[in-house]
CSV table of C-alpha atoms and ligand atoms in Angstrom, one decimal:
chain,number,residue,atom,x,y,z
A,8,UNK,CA,0.0,0.1,0.0
A,9,UNK,CA,1.6,3.4,-1.0
A,10,UNK,CA,0.8,6.6,0.4
A,11,UNK,CA,0.9,10.0,-1.9
A,12,UNK,CA,2.4,13.0,-0.1
A,13,UNK,CA,2.4,15.3,-3.1
A,14,UNK,CA,-0.2,16.8,-5.4
A,15,UNK,CA,-0.8,14.9,-8.6
A,16,UNK,CA,-1.9,18.0,-10.3
A,17,UNK,CA,0.6,20.8,-9.1
A,18,UNK,CA,3.0,18.5,-7.3
A,19,UNK,CA,2.7,20.7,-4.3
A,20,UNK,CA,3.3,19.1,-0.9
A,21,UNK,CA,0.8,20.9,1.3
A,22,UNK,CA,-1.9,18.3,1.5
A,23,UNK,CA,-4.5,18.5,4.4
A,24,UNK,CA,-6.9,15.8,5.2
A,25,UNK,CA,-10.5,17.0,4.7
A,26,UNK,CA,-12.7,13.7,5.0
A,27,UNK,CA,-12.1,10.0,6.0
A,28,UNK,CA,-14.5,6.8,5.5
A,29,UNK,CA,-12.0,5.0,7.6
A,30,UNK,CA,-10.9,1.4,6.5
A,31,UNK,CA,-13.0,0.2,3.6
A,32,UNK,CA,-13.0,-3.0,1.5
A,33,UNK,CA,-12.3,-2.5,-2.3
A,34,UNK,CA,-15.5,-1.4,-3.9
A,35,UNK,CA,-15.5,-3.6,-7.0
A,36,UNK,CA,-14.1,-6.7,-5.1
A,37,UNK,CA,-17.3,-8.8,-5.1
A,38,UNK,CA,-16.9,-12.1,-3.0
A,39,UNK,CA,-17.7,-15.6,-3.9
A,40,UNK,CA,-19.5,-17.9,-1.2
A,41,UNK,CA,-16.1,-19.2,-0.1
A,42,UNK,CA,-14.4,-15.8,-0.2
A,43,UNK,CA,-17.0,-14.2,2.5
A,44,UNK,CA,-15.7,-16.7,5.0
A,45,UNK,CA,-12.0,-15.3,4.5
A,46,UNK,CA,-10.6,-12.0,5.8
A,47,UNK,CA,-11.0,-9.2,3.1
A,48,UNK,CA,-8.3,-6.6,2.2
A,49,UNK,CA,-9.3,-3.2,3.6
A,50,UNK,CA,-7.5,0.3,3.1
A,51,UNK,CA,-8.0,3.6,4.6
A,52,UNK,CA,-10.3,5.9,2.4
A,53,UNK,CA,-9.1,9.3,3.1
A,54,UNK,CA,-9.5,12.7,1.1
A,55,UNK,CA,-6.6,15.0,1.2
A,56,UNK,CA,-6.9,18.6,-0.4
A,57,UNK,CA,-4.0,20.5,-2.1
A,58,UNK,CA,-3.6,23.8,-0.5
A,59,UNK,CA,-2.1,25.2,-3.5
A,60,UNK,CA,-4.0,24.3,-6.6
A,61,UNK,CA,-7.5,22.6,-4.9
A,62,UNK,CA,-6.8,19.1,-6.1
A,63,UNK,CA,-8.5,16.5,-3.9
A,64,UNK,CA,-7.0,13.0,-3.7
A,65,UNK,CA,-6.8,10.0,-1.6
A,66,UNK,CA,-3.9,9.5,0.7
A,67,UNK,CA,-3.3,5.9,-0.2
A,68,UNK,CA,-2.9,4.1,-3.3
A,69,UNK,CA,-4.1,0.5,-4.0
A,70,UNK,CA,-2.1,-1.5,-6.4
A,71,UNK,CA,-3.9,-0.9,-9.8
A,72,UNK,CA,-3.1,-4.7,-10.8
A,73,UNK,CA,-5.1,-5.7,-7.7
A,74,UNK,CA,-8.0,-3.3,-8.7
A,75,UNK,CA,-8.3,-3.6,-12.4
A,76,UNK,CA,-6.7,-6.9,-13.9
A,77,UNK,CA,-10.1,-8.5,-13.6
A,78,UNK,CA,-12.8,-6.1,-13.5
A,79,UNK,CA,-16.4,-6.4,-12.6
A,80,UNK,CA,-17.9,-3.2,-13.9
A,81,UNK,CA,-19.0,-3.1,-17.6
A,82,UNK,CA,-20.3,0.3,-19.3
A,83,UNK,CA,-22.7,-1.7,-21.3
A,84,UNK,CA,-24.8,-2.5,-17.9
A,85,UNK,CA,-26.5,0.8,-18.4
A,86,UNK,CA,-28.5,2.0,-21.9
A,87,UNK,CA,-28.3,5.6,-20.6
A,88,UNK,CA,-24.4,5.4,-20.5
A,89,UNK,CA,-24.4,3.7,-23.9
A,90,UNK,CA,-26.5,6.5,-25.5
A,91,UNK,CA,-24.2,9.0,-23.6
A,92,UNK,CA,-21.1,7.7,-24.8
A,93,UNK,CA,-22.6,7.3,-28.7
A,94,UNK,CA,-23.3,10.9,-28.7
A,95,UNK,CA,-20.0,11.9,-27.4
A,96,UNK,CA,-18.2,9.6,-30.1
A,97,UNK,CA,-20.5,10.5,-33.0
A,98,UNK,CA,-20.0,14.3,-32.0
A,99,UNK,CA,-16.2,14.2,-31.4
A,100,UNK,CA,-15.5,11.8,-34.7
A,101,UNK,CA,-17.1,14.3,-36.8
A,102,UNK,CA,-15.2,17.1,-35.3
A,103,UNK,CA,-12.0,15.8,-35.2
A,104,UNK,CA,-11.4,12.5,-37.2
A,105,UNK,CA,-10.6,12.6,-41.0
A,106,UNK,CA,-11.5,9.7,-43.1
A,107,UNK,CA,-9.7,6.5,-42.0
A,108,UNK,CA,-8.4,8.5,-39.0
A,109,UNK,CA,-7.5,6.8,-35.7
A,110,UNK,CA,-9.7,6.8,-32.7
A,111,UNK,CA,-8.1,5.6,-29.4
A,112,UNK,CA,-10.3,5.0,-26.0
A,113,UNK,CA,-8.1,4.8,-22.8
A,114,UNK,CA,-10.0,2.8,-20.3
A,115,UNK,CA,-12.1,1.4,-23.0
A,116,UNK,CA,-13.7,-1.2,-20.6
A,117,UNK,CA,-16.0,-3.7,-22.6
A,118,UNK,CA,-15.8,-1.7,-25.8
A,119,UNK,CA,-19.1,-0.1,-25.6
A,120,UNK,CA,-18.1,3.4,-26.5
A,121,UNK,CA,-15.9,2.5,-29.6
A,122,UNK,CA,-18.4,-0.1,-30.8
A,123,UNK,CA,-20.9,2.9,-31.4
A,124,UNK,CA,-18.5,3.9,-34.3
A,125,UNK,CA,-18.9,0.6,-36.0
A,126,UNK,CA,-19.7,1.4,-39.8
A,127,UNK,CA,-17.8,4.7,-39.5
A,128,UNK,CA,-15.0,5.0,-41.8
A,129,UNK,CA,-12.3,5.2,-39.0
A,130,UNK,CA,-10.0,3.0,-37.1
A,131,UNK,CA,-10.4,2.2,-33.5
A,132,UNK,CA,-8.3,0.8,-30.7
A,133,UNK,CA,-9.1,0.4,-27.1
A,134,UNK,CA,-6.6,0.4,-24.1
A,135,UNK,CA,-7.7,-1.5,-20.9
A,136,UNK,CA,-5.9,-3.4,-18.2
A,137,UNK,CA,-8.8,-5.8,-17.8
A,138,UNK,CA,-8.2,-9.0,-19.6
A,139,UNK,CA,-11.7,-10.1,-19.2
A,140,UNK,CA,-13.3,-7.1,-20.6
A,141,UNK,CA,-10.9,-7.0,-23.5
A,142,UNK,CA,-12.4,-10.3,-24.4
A,143,UNK,CA,-15.9,-9.0,-24.4
A,144,UNK,CA,-14.7,-5.9,-26.4
A,145,UNK,CA,-13.2,-8.3,-28.9
A,146,UNK,CA,-16.6,-10.1,-29.2
A,147,UNK,CA,-18.0,-6.5,-30.1
A,148,UNK,CA,-15.4,-5.9,-33.0
A,149,UNK,CA,-13.4,-3.8,-30.9
A,150,UNK,CA,-9.6,-4.3,-30.6
A,151,UNK,CA,-8.2,-3.8,-27.4
A,152,UNK,CA,-4.7,-3.4,-26.1
A,153,UNK,CA,-4.3,-4.9,-22.4
A,154,UNK,CA,-2.1,-2.6,-20.6
A,155,UNK,CA,-2.3,0.6,-18.4
A,156,UNK,CA,-1.7,3.6,-20.8
A,157,UNK,CA,1.4,5.6,-20.6
A,158,UNK,CA,4.3,6.6,-23.0
A,159,UNK,CA,5.4,3.3,-23.8
A,160,UNK,CA,2.0,2.0,-24.9
A,161,UNK,CA,1.5,5.4,-26.9
A,162,UNK,CA,4.7,4.8,-28.8
A,163,UNK,CA,3.7,1.1,-29.5
A,164,UNK,CA,0.2,2.4,-30.9
A,165,UNK,CA,2.0,5.0,-33.2
A,166,UNK,CA,4.4,2.5,-34.6
A,167,UNK,CA,1.9,-0.1,-35.1
A,168,UNK,CA,-1.0,1.9,-36.1
A,169,UNK,CA,0.8,3.9,-38.7
A,170,UNK,CA,0.8,7.2,-36.9
A,171,UNK,CA,-0.7,9.4,-34.1
A,172,UNK,CA,-4.5,9.4,-33.1
A,173,UNK,CA,-6.8,12.3,-34.3
A,174,UNK,CA,-9.1,11.6,-31.4
A,175,UNK,CA,-8.2,10.2,-27.9
A,176,UNK,CA,-11.2,9.4,-25.5
A,177,UNK,CA,-10.6,8.9,-21.7
A,178,UNK,CA,-14.1,8.8,-19.7
A,179,UNK,CA,-14.1,7.8,-16.1
A,180,UNK,CA,-10.5,6.9,-16.3
A,181,UNK,CA,-8.2,9.9,-15.3
A,182,UNK,CA,-9.5,9.9,-11.7
A,183,UNK,CA,-8.3,6.3,-11.4
A,184,UNK,CA,-4.6,7.5,-12.7
A,185,UNK,CA,-2.0,7.7,-10.1
A,186,UNK,CA,0.7,9.3,-12.2
A,187,UNK,CA,-1.0,11.8,-14.2
A,188,UNK,CA,2.2,13.1,-15.7
A,189,UNK,CA,2.9,9.8,-17.2
A,190,UNK,CA,-0.8,9.7,-18.7
A,191,UNK,CA,-0.3,13.4,-20.1
A,192,UNK,CA,3.2,12.6,-21.6
A,193,UNK,CA,1.5,9.5,-23.2
A,194,UNK,CA,-1.2,11.9,-24.9
A,195,UNK,CA,1.7,14.1,-26.1
A,196,UNK,CA,3.3,11.1,-27.7
A,197,UNK,CA,0.1,9.7,-29.3
A,198,UNK,CA,-2.0,12.8,-30.3
A,199,UNK,CA,-1.7,14.2,-33.6
A,200,UNK,CA,-1.1,18.0,-33.9
A,201,UNK,CA,-4.7,18.9,-34.6
A,202,UNK,CA,-6.2,16.3,-32.8
A,203,UNK,CA,-8.3,16.3,-29.6
A,204,UNK,CA,-8.4,14.6,-26.1
A,205,UNK,CA,-11.7,14.1,-24.9
A,206,UNK,CA,-11.8,13.6,-20.7
A,207,UNK,CA,-14.7,12.9,-18.7
A,208,UNK,CA,-14.4,13.0,-15.0
A,209,UNK,CA,-16.7,13.1,-11.9
A,210,UNK,CA,-17.2,16.7,-10.8
A,211,UNK,CA,-15.8,17.6,-7.2
A,212,UNK,CA,-18.5,20.5,-7.0
A,213,UNK,CA,-21.2,17.9,-7.4
A,214,UNK,CA,-19.8,15.5,-5.0
A,215,UNK,CA,-19.6,18.3,-2.4
A,216,UNK,CA,-23.1,19.8,-3.2
A,217,UNK,CA,-24.9,16.5,-3.2
A,218,UNK,CA,-23.1,14.7,-0.4
A,219,UNK,CA,-22.0,12.0,-3.0
A,220,UNK,CA,-19.7,10.5,-0.5
A,221,UNK,CA,-20.4,6.9,-1.8
A,222,UNK,CA,-18.5,7.8,-5.2
A,223,UNK,CA,-15.2,8.0,-3.0
A,224,UNK,CA,-13.6,4.5,-3.4
A,225,UNK,CA,-10.1,3.3,-3.8
A,226,UNK,CA,-10.3,3.3,-7.6
A,227,UNK,CA,-10.9,7.0,-7.5
A,228,UNK,CA,-7.6,8.5,-6.7
A,229,UNK,CA,-8.6,12.1,-7.8
A,230,UNK,CA,-11.7,14.1,-7.5
A,231,UNK,CA,-11.2,16.8,-9.9
A,232,UNK,CA,-12.3,20.5,-10.0
A,233,UNK,CA,-11.4,22.6,-13.0
A,234,UNK,CA,-8.5,24.6,-11.5
A,235,UNK,CA,-6.3,21.6,-10.7
A,236,UNK,CA,-7.1,19.9,-14.1
A,237,UNK,CA,-6.0,23.2,-16.0
A,238,UNK,CA,-2.8,23.2,-14.0
A,239,UNK,CA,-2.1,19.5,-14.6
A,240,UNK,CA,-2.5,19.9,-18.5
A,241,UNK,CA,-0.8,23.3,-18.9
A,242,UNK,CA,2.3,21.7,-16.9
A,243,UNK,CA,2.3,19.1,-19.5
A,244,UNK,CA,2.0,21.4,-22.5
A,245,UNK,CA,-1.6,20.6,-23.3
A,246,UNK,CA,-4.5,23.2,-23.2
A,247,UNK,CA,-8.2,23.0,-22.1
A,248,UNK,CA,-10.1,24.5,-24.7
A,249,UNK,CA,-13.8,23.8,-23.9
A,250,UNK,CA,-15.6,22.5,-20.7
A,251,UNK,CA,-19.2,21.0,-20.5
A,252,UNK,CA,-21.1,19.7,-17.6
A,253,UNK,CA,-23.0,16.5,-18.0
A,254,UNK,CA,-25.5,14.7,-15.2
A,255,UNK,CA,-24.2,11.3,-15.7
A,256,UNK,CA,-22.5,9.4,-12.7
A,257,UNK,CA,-23.8,12.2,-10.2
A,258,UNK,CA,-22.3,15.2,-12.2
A,259,UNK,CA,-19.4,14.9,-14.6
A,260,UNK,CA,-17.0,17.3,-16.4
A,261,UNK,CA,-16.3,16.8,-20.1
A,262,UNK,CA,-13.1,18.6,-21.0
A,263,UNK,CA,-11.6,19.1,-24.6
A,264,UNK,CA,-7.8,19.2,-24.5
A,265,UNK,CA,-5.8,20.3,-27.5
A,266,UNK,CA,-2.0,20.7,-28.3
A,267,UNK,CA,-2.4,24.2,-28.9
A,268,UNK,CA,-4.4,27.0,-27.0
A,269,UNK,CA,-7.3,27.3,-29.7
A,270,UNK,CA,-10.1,30.0,-29.3
A,271,UNK,CA,-12.7,30.1,-28.0
A,272,UNK,CA,-12.1,28.7,-24.7
A,273,UNK,CA,-14.7,28.9,-21.8
A,274,UNK,CA,-12.2,28.0,-19.1
A,275,UNK,CA,-12.4,31.4,-17.7
A,276,UNK,CA,-15.8,31.5,-16.9
A,277,UNK,CA,-15.5,28.0,-15.3
A,278,UNK,CA,-12.6,29.1,-13.1
A,279,UNK,CA,-14.6,32.2,-12.2
A,280,UNK,CA,-17.7,30.3,-11.0
A,281,UNK,CA,-15.7,27.5,-9.0
A,282,UNK,CA,-16.3,28.0,-5.2
A,283,UNK,CA,-13.2,27.3,-3.7
A,284,UNK,CA,-12.3,25.9,-1.2
A,285,UNK,CA,-15.3,23.6,-1.0
A,286,UNK,CA,-17.4,23.7,2.3
A,287,UNK,CA,-15.9,20.5,3.8
A,288,UNK,CA,-17.7,21.1,7.4
A,289,UNK,CA,-21.1,21.4,5.4
A,290,UNK,CA,-20.2,18.4,3.4
A,291,UNK,CA,-19.3,16.2,6.4
A,292,UNK,CA,-22.6,17.4,8.3
A,293,UNK,CA,-24.7,16.5,5.2
A,294,UNK,CA,-23.2,12.9,4.9
A,295,UNK,CA,-23.7,12.4,8.6
A,296,UNK,CA,-27.5,13.4,8.2
A,297,UNK,CA,-28.0,11.4,5.0
A,298,UNK,CA,-26.3,8.3,6.9
A,299,UNK,CA,-28.3,8.6,10.1
A,300,UNK,CA,-31.6,9.3,7.8
A,301,UNK,CA,-30.8,6.1,5.8
A,302,UNK,CA,-30.1,3.7,8.9
A,303,UNK,CA,-33.3,5.3,10.7
A,304,UNK,CA,-35.7,4.5,7.8
A,305,UNK,CA,-34.1,1.0,7.4
A,306,UNK,CA,-34.5,0.3,11.0
A,307,UNK,CA,-38.0,1.4,10.9
A,308,UNK,CA,-38.8,-0.6,7.8
A,309,UNK,CA,-37.4,-3.7,9.4
A,310,UNK,CA,-39.2,-3.2,12.8
A,311,UNK,CA,-42.4,-2.8,11.0
A,312,UNK,CA,-41.9,-6.1,9.4
A,313,UNK,CA,-41.1,-4.6,5.9
A,314,UNK,CA,-38.3,-6.1,3.5
A,315,UNK,CA,-36.1,-3.7,1.7
A,316,UNK,CA,-33.7,-5.0,-1.0
A,317,UNK,CA,-30.9,-3.0,-2.7
A,318,UNK,CA,-31.3,-2.2,-6.4
A,319,UNK,CA,-27.7,-2.2,-8.3
A,320,UNK,CA,-24.4,-3.3,-6.9
A,321,UNK,CA,-22.5,-0.6,-8.0
A,322,UNK,CA,-19.0,0.5,-6.3
A,323,UNK,CA,-20.8,3.1,-4.7
A,324,UNK,CA,-23.3,0.8,-3.3
A,325,UNK,CA,-20.4,-0.9,-1.5
A,326,UNK,CA,-19.3,2.2,0.0
A,327,UNK,CA,-22.8,3.2,1.1
A,328,UNK,CA,-23.5,0.0,2.7
A,329,UNK,CA,-20.1,-0.3,4.4
A,330,UNK,CA,-19.7,3.3,5.6
A,331,UNK,CA,-23.3,3.2,6.9
A,332,UNK,CA,-22.8,-0.2,8.3
A,333,UNK,CA,-26.0,-1.5,6.5
A,334,UNK,CA,-25.5,-5.3,6.9
A,335,UNK,CA,-28.0,-8.2,5.9
A,336,UNK,CA,-30.3,-7.7,8.9
A,337,UNK,CA,-31.5,-4.3,7.3
A,338,UNK,CA,-30.9,-5.1,3.7
A,339,UNK,CA,-30.9,-8.9,3.2
A,340,UNK,CA,-30.4,-9.0,-0.6
A,341,UNK,CA,-29.1,-6.8,-3.8
A,342,UNK,CA,-30.1,-7.3,-7.2
A,343,UNK,CA,-27.9,-6.3,-10.3
A,344,UNK,CA,-28.1,-7.3,-14.0
A,345,UNK,CA,-24.3,-7.4,-14.5
A,346,UNK,CA,-23.3,-11.1,-15.2
A,347,UNK,CA,-19.9,-10.8,-13.4
A,348,UNK,CA,-21.8,-9.8,-10.1
A,349,UNK,CA,-24.8,-12.0,-9.9
A,350,UNK,CA,-24.1,-15.0,-7.7
A,351,UNK,CA,-21.4,-12.9,-5.8
A,352,UNK,CA,-21.7,-11.0,-2.6
A,353,UNK,CA,-21.3,-7.4,-1.6
A,354,UNK,CA,-17.7,-6.6,-0.3
A,355,UNK,CA,-17.6,-6.1,3.3
A,356,UNK,CA,-21.5,-6.4,3.9
A,357,UNK,CA,-21.8,-9.5,2.1
A,358,UNK,CA,-25.4,-9.1,0.8
A,359,UNK,CA,-25.9,-11.8,-1.9
A,360,UNK,CA,-26.5,-10.5,-5.5
A,361,UNK,CA,-29.2,-11.8,-7.4
A,362,UNK,CA,-30.5,-11.2,-11.0
A,363,UNK,CA,-33.1,-8.2,-11.2
A,364,UNK,CA,-36.1,-10.9,-12.2
A,365,UNK,CA,-35.9,-12.0,-8.4
A,366,UNK,CA,-37.5,-8.7,-7.6
A,367,UNK,CA,-40.9,-9.7,-9.0
A,368,UNK,CA,-40.5,-13.2,-7.7
A,369,UNK,CA,-40.0,-11.9,-4.1
A,370,UNK,CA,-41.8,-8.7,-4.3
A,371,UNK,CA,-39.8,-7.0,-1.4
A,372,UNK,CA,-41.8,-3.9,0.1
A,373,UNK,CA,-39.1,-1.4,-1.1
A,374,UNK,CA,-36.0,-1.3,-3.4
A,375,UNK,CA,-33.2,1.1,-2.2
A,376,UNK,CA,-31.7,2.4,-5.5
A,377,UNK,CA,-27.9,2.1,-4.7
A,378,UNK,CA,-27.3,2.8,-8.5
A,379,UNK,CA,-29.1,6.1,-7.8
A,380,UNK,CA,-27.5,7.8,-11.0
A,381,UNK,CA,-29.5,5.3,-13.1
A,382,UNK,CA,-32.7,5.7,-11.2
A,383,UNK,CA,-34.9,6.7,-14.2
A,384,UNK,CA,-33.6,3.9,-16.4
A,385,UNK,CA,-34.3,1.4,-13.5
A,386,UNK,CA,-37.8,2.6,-12.5
A,387,UNK,CA,-38.7,2.2,-16.2
A,388,UNK,CA,-37.5,-1.1,-16.2
A,389,UNK,CA,-39.1,-2.2,-13.0
A,390,UNK,CA,-42.7,-0.4,-13.8
A,391,UNK,CA,-44.1,-4.0,-12.9
A,392,UNK,CA,-42.6,-4.1,-9.6
A,393,UNK,CA,-43.9,-0.4,-8.9
A,394,UNK,CA,-47.2,-1.3,-10.3
A,395,UNK,CA,-47.5,-4.2,-7.7
A,396,UNK,CA,-47.0,-1.7,-5.0
A,397,UNK,CA,-43.1,-1.8,-4.7
A,398,UNK,CA,-41.4,1.4,-3.5
A,399,UNK,CA,-38.3,2.6,-5.2
A,400,UNK,CA,-36.3,4.8,-2.9
A,401,UNK,CA,-32.9,6.9,-3.8
A,402,UNK,CA,-30.7,7.3,-0.8
A,403,UNK,CA,-30.6,11.1,-1.0
A,404,UNK,CA,-33.1,13.2,-2.6
A,405,UNK,CA,-31.2,15.8,-4.4
A,406,UNK,CA,-28.8,13.4,-6.5
A,407,UNK,CA,-30.8,12.9,-9.5
A,408,UNK,CA,-30.7,16.0,-11.9
A,409,UNK,CA,-31.9,14.3,-14.8
B,23,DWN,O1,-15.7,5.2,-12.3
B,23,DWN,C1,-16.4,4.3,-12.4
B,23,DWN,C2,-17.9,4.5,-12.8
B,23,DWN,C3,-18.0,5.1,-14.2
B,23,DWN,O2,-18.3,3.1,-13.0
B,23,DWN,C4,-15.7,2.9,-12.2
B,23,DWN,N1,-14.7,3.1,-11.4
B,23,DWN,C5,-16.7,1.9,-11.6
B,23,DWN,C6,-18.0,2.1,-11.9
B,23,DWN,O3,-18.9,2.8,-10.8
B,23,DWN,P1,-20.3,2.1,-10.3
B,23,DWN,O4,-20.1,0.7,-10.3
B,23,DWN,O5,-20.7,3.0,-9.1
B,23,DWN,O6,-21.1,2.5,-11.6
B,23,DWN,P2,-22.6,2.4,-12.0
B,23,DWN,O7,-22.8,2.5,-13.5
B,23,DWN,O8,-23.4,3.3,-11.0
B,23,DWN,O9,-23.1,0.9,-11.9
B,23,DWN,C7,-24.6,0.5,-11.9
B,23,DWN,C8,-24.8,-0.9,-11.2
B,23,DWN,O10,-25.9,-1.0,-11.5
B,23,DWN,C9,-23.9,-2.0,-12.3
B,23,DWN,O11,-23.5,-2.8,-11.6
B,23,DWN,C10,-25.2,-2.4,-13.2
B,23,DWN,C11,-26.5,-2.1,-12.2
B,23,DWN,N2,-27.5,-1.8,-13.0
B,23,DWN,C12,-28.6,-2.8,-13.1
B,23,DWN,O12,-28.7,-3.6,-12.3
B,23,DWN,N3,-29.8,-2.4,-13.8
B,23,DWN,C13,-27.7,-0.7,-13.8
B,23,DWN,C14,-28.8,-0.5,-14.5
B,23,DWN,C15,-28.9,0.7,-15.3
B,23,DWN,C16,-29.9,-1.2,-14.6
B,23,DWN,O13,-31.0,-1.1,-15.1
């Protein structure tokens, strides 16, 4: 277990602890029947804030091989995310990729985003360390380099794919990277002169405003605001040209990054509107209120003889259940549509994970939507459960800005 004592974005050394979830299991380390009887690895989950650039990052770094070589999360598990990435890919390819140009996705997961380009006159390549997901991507016709991205991988791609990439996409991956400079230098090797890097990351402002503490887990080493991201890219000779905000995953920034400081740029407005430093005491109070309200509601439901299941076994669900101490006596079961999760157990609290069809078979009184960022899609899918009187509850009311 490594600890990080300097800021990933500006390399400053003035890091201050601002929030701690204590020792937590790895959020995506779903357990077999046998493994729940064994001791589980845990690691401190502590947020540090850089007093120089505002970067927020974890104090501890879990070995990425442990977290990513066999990965449970699949992008294709959500129709909403498939549509989101398809729109992003179509728009970006039209804007930056010439005929037969090269599109490289870093953190390509199961190939969902690149598969949306099938039929387009472009060459695609995924880069992802998860061997199991590269196989799924291959079945979708998406070639994937099983590796962690950096300068060596960038050089290998340039040499083997006849030149640089016109478009590099990195969605929900930058927050997972320990050495951000190595990542940026890899982009400098791979990106064509007029090309673009499109980055999507969860937005720190949304985490703070909506008390989204369950999005804090060991995979997410960084919790980005605009200011530290701009500092990072500028330090590596890259320039943020445009910033958009999207509501997926609880609030996300989409940045367009170029080799040159093209105009127009809307960065100045974003920097002016970013409230710094975040109000951590209000955040801590909001998290505690959410935790107490949730435990109180689940306890009342159980004492009234009502049954509540979890809906979705997302990484954030593992954090919420463990940090709030919600074990099987309050929430006996979780359902999830992901084949790699069904039949396993939630890390730490050990709820069995069943297929969503079991919701209708057992008709629990309520479903706590642990995958609250997909609540609308889930409610549409489970209309029959609701029609029969089932109650779908999101952990905190102000989280779904759809
Ligand atoms: O950064 C990350 C984000 C992008 O994805 C990764 N480090 C890990 C992962 O986080 P997550 O697990 O919290 O992601 P989701 O997309 O919130 O997970 C949703 C879960 O809910 C999946 O396991 C699939 C499941 N699900 C379902 O059972 N039925 C989802 C939908 C939409 C459904 O209808």
